[in-house]
Amino acid sequence: MTTTIPEVDERSIEYGVLIDLTLDGTTYYISNCYKAVVYNGNTYDALAGFLTVSEIQSNISNANDEIQVSLSAIPPNYIAATLNEPIKGGEINIYRVFFDYRTQQVLQDGSGNPKVYRRFTGIISNYSVQEDLDATTMTPEVNHTITIIASSVMGVLENKISGRRTNKQDYALSWT
């Protein structure tokens, strides 16, 4: 005797990625969805295929994981944020949101809350900005790609320097 589960029998659930990116006190809300998504009172800008996130490791224990988030063909305000604000040390939270494939609406749980789950929390450890110039037309176009590298909180704690330095100059700071 076989049992058919409708959700598995056909394609009925899709997912997207929501990202909170906090740089110097300003939080940017972006997603790889095809339309804007509202979650916790915040509207996540739809960047669709222009936002990519590397694989997120799922471990039972705490691990030193690192991810890369790339934004390509991005709006100018994100370039301004990159160049005008300190990025290293910024916070990043990545969530997964689930959609009904047929209606393209965010799935709700029994309480009416959207089905959104946190996947990663970390600190930005590095970034790069890449410019691609297309000069084949009469008006050259520039496309920017920002790649952010973030370490999990455990990775940041593992890189903490502990102990005391004993060279003569540092020792003289405390013991003249």
Coordinates of C-alpha atoms in Angstrom, one line a residue:
M1 CA 0.0 0.0 0.0
T2 CA 1.5 3.4 -1.0
T3 CA 0.8 6.8 0.4
T4 CA 1.1 9.9 -1.7
I5 CA 2.3 13.1 0.1
P6 CA 1.1 16.0 -2.1
E7 CA 4.0 18.3 -1.0
V8 CA 6.5 15.7 -2.1
D9 CA 4.6 14.3 -5.1
E10 CA 5.0 17.5 -7.1
R11 CA 6.9 20.7 -7.0
S12 CA 5.0 22.8 -4.4
I13 CA 7.6 24.6 -2.2
E14 CA 10.3 27.1 -3.1
Y15 CA 12.7 29.0 -0.8
G16 CA 14.6 32.2 -0.8
V17 CA 17.3 33.9 1.3
L18 CA 16.8 37.0 3.4
I19 CA 19.9 38.9 4.7
D20 CA 20.2 41.5 7.4
L21 CA 23.5 43.4 6.8
T22 CA 24.4 45.8 9.6
L23 CA 27.2 48.3 8.8
D24 CA 28.1 51.0 11.3
G25 CA 24.6 51.1 12.8
T26 CA 22.7 51.0 9.5
T27 CA 20.9 47.8 8.6
Y28 CA 20.3 46.9 4.9
Y29 CA 17.6 44.3 4.1
I30 CA 18.2 42.3 0.9
S31 CA 17.0 39.0 -0.6
N32 CA 17.4 36.8 -3.6
C33 CA 13.7 36.6 -4.1
Y34 CA 11.9 37.8 -7.2
K35 CA 9.8 40.3 -5.2
A36 CA 10.1 42.2 -1.9
V37 CA 9.4 40.2 1.2
V38 CA 8.2 41.7 4.5
Y39 CA 9.4 40.0 7.7
N40 CA 9.5 41.3 11.2
G41 CA 8.3 44.7 9.9
N42 CA 11.3 45.0 7.5
T43 CA 11.1 45.0 3.7
Y44 CA 13.8 42.9 2.1
D45 CA 14.8 44.3 -1.4
A46 CA 14.4 41.8 -4.2
L47 CA 17.8 41.3 -5.9
A48 CA 16.8 37.9 -7.4
G49 CA 19.8 36.3 -9.3
F50 CA 22.1 39.2 -8.4
L51 CA 22.6 37.9 -4.9
T52 CA 24.5 34.6 -4.3
V53 CA 25.3 33.0 -1.0
S54 CA 27.9 30.2 -0.7
E55 CA 27.0 26.9 0.9
I56 CA 26.1 27.1 4.6
Q57 CA 27.4 24.2 6.7
S58 CA 24.9 22.5 9.0
N59 CA 26.6 21.2 12.0
I60 CA 25.2 19.9 15.3
S61 CA 28.1 21.3 17.2
N62 CA 29.5 24.9 17.0
A63 CA 31.9 25.2 14.2
N64 CA 34.2 27.8 12.6
D65 CA 32.2 28.3 9.4
E66 CA 32.8 31.0 6.8
I67 CA 30.5 32.1 4.0
Q68 CA 30.7 34.4 1.0
V69 CA 27.8 36.7 -0.1
S70 CA 28.1 38.3 -3.5
L71 CA 26.0 41.2 -4.8
S72 CA 26.4 41.8 -8.5
A73 CA 24.8 44.5 -10.8
I74 CA 23.8 46.3 -7.6
P75 CA 22.2 49.6 -7.0
P76 CA 24.5 52.6 -6.5
N77 CA 23.4 53.0 -2.8
Y78 CA 25.1 49.7 -1.9
I79 CA 28.3 50.8 -3.6
A80 CA 28.1 54.0 -1.5
A81 CA 27.6 51.9 1.6
T82 CA 30.7 49.9 0.8
L83 CA 32.9 52.8 0.2
N84 CA 31.6 55.2 2.9
E85 CA 31.1 52.9 5.9
P86 CA 33.4 50.5 7.7
I87 CA 32.4 47.0 6.6
K88 CA 34.8 44.8 8.5
G89 CA 33.2 44.0 11.9
G90 CA 29.7 44.4 10.5
E91 CA 27.0 41.9 11.4
I92 CA 25.2 39.6 9.0
N93 CA 22.2 37.4 9.6
I94 CA 20.9 35.0 6.9
Y95 CA 17.4 33.5 6.9
R96 CA 15.6 31.1 4.7
V97 CA 12.0 31.9 3.7
F98 CA 9.6 29.4 2.2
F99 CA 7.1 30.1 -0.6
D100 CA 4.1 28.2 -2.1
Y101 CA 5.2 27.4 -5.6
R102 CA 1.8 27.8 -7.1
T103 CA 0.8 31.1 -5.5
Q104 CA 4.3 32.5 -4.9
Q105 CA 3.2 33.7 -1.4
V106 CA 5.2 33.2 1.7
L107 CA 4.1 30.1 3.7
Q108 CA 2.6 30.8 7.1
D109 CA 2.7 28.6 10.2
G110 CA -0.4 27.8 12.3
S111 CA -0.2 31.2 14.0
G112 CA -0.1 33.2 10.8
N113 CA 3.6 33.9 11.1
P114 CA 5.8 33.6 8.0
K115 CA 7.9 30.4 7.7
V116 CA 11.3 32.1 8.1
Y117 CA 14.3 30.3 9.8
R118 CA 17.7 31.7 10.7
R119 CA 20.5 29.9 8.9
F120 CA 23.7 31.9 9.8
T121 CA 24.9 34.6 12.1
G122 CA 28.3 36.1 11.7
I123 CA 30.7 39.0 11.6
I124 CA 32.2 40.4 8.4
S125 CA 35.9 39.6 8.3
N126 CA 36.7 40.8 4.7
Y127 CA 35.3 42.2 1.5
S128 CA 36.2 43.0 -2.1
V129 CA 34.7 45.2 -4.8
Q130 CA 35.1 44.3 -8.4
E131 CA 34.3 46.6 -11.4
D132 CA 33.4 45.3 -14.8
L133 CA 33.6 47.9 -17.5
D134 CA 31.7 47.2 -20.8
A135 CA 33.1 49.6 -23.3
T136 CA 31.7 48.0 -26.4
T137 CA 28.8 50.4 -26.6
M138 CA 28.7 54.2 -27.2
T139 CA 28.0 54.8 -23.5
P140 CA 30.2 52.5 -21.4
E141 CA 28.5 50.7 -18.5
V142 CA 30.1 49.7 -15.2
N143 CA 28.8 46.8 -13.2
H144 CA 29.9 46.4 -9.6
T145 CA 30.2 43.2 -7.6
I146 CA 30.7 43.3 -3.8
T147 CA 31.8 40.1 -2.2
I148 CA 31.5 39.9 1.6
I149 CA 33.3 37.2 3.6
A150 CA 31.7 36.5 7.0
S151 CA 32.9 34.2 9.8
S152 CA 30.6 32.6 12.3
V153 CA 30.7 33.9 15.8
M154 CA 32.7 30.8 16.8
G155 CA 35.3 31.6 14.1
V156 CA 35.7 35.1 15.6
L157 CA 36.1 33.8 19.1
E158 CA 38.8 31.3 17.9
N159 CA 40.8 34.2 16.4
K160 CA 40.9 36.1 19.6
I161 CA 44.4 36.8 20.9
S162 CA 44.9 35.9 24.5
G163 CA 47.8 36.1 26.8
R164 CA 50.3 38.9 27.2
R165 CA 53.1 40.2 25.0
T166 CA 56.5 40.3 26.7
N167 CA 58.6 42.3 24.3
K168 CA 60.4 45.2 25.8
Q169 CA 58.2 48.0 24.3
D170 CA 54.9 46.4 25.4
Y171 CA 56.3 45.5 28.9
A172 CA 57.4 49.1 29.4
L173 CA 53.8 50.4 28.9
S174 CA 52.8 48.7 32.2
W175 CA 56.1 48.6 34.1
T176 CA 58.1 51.7 33.5

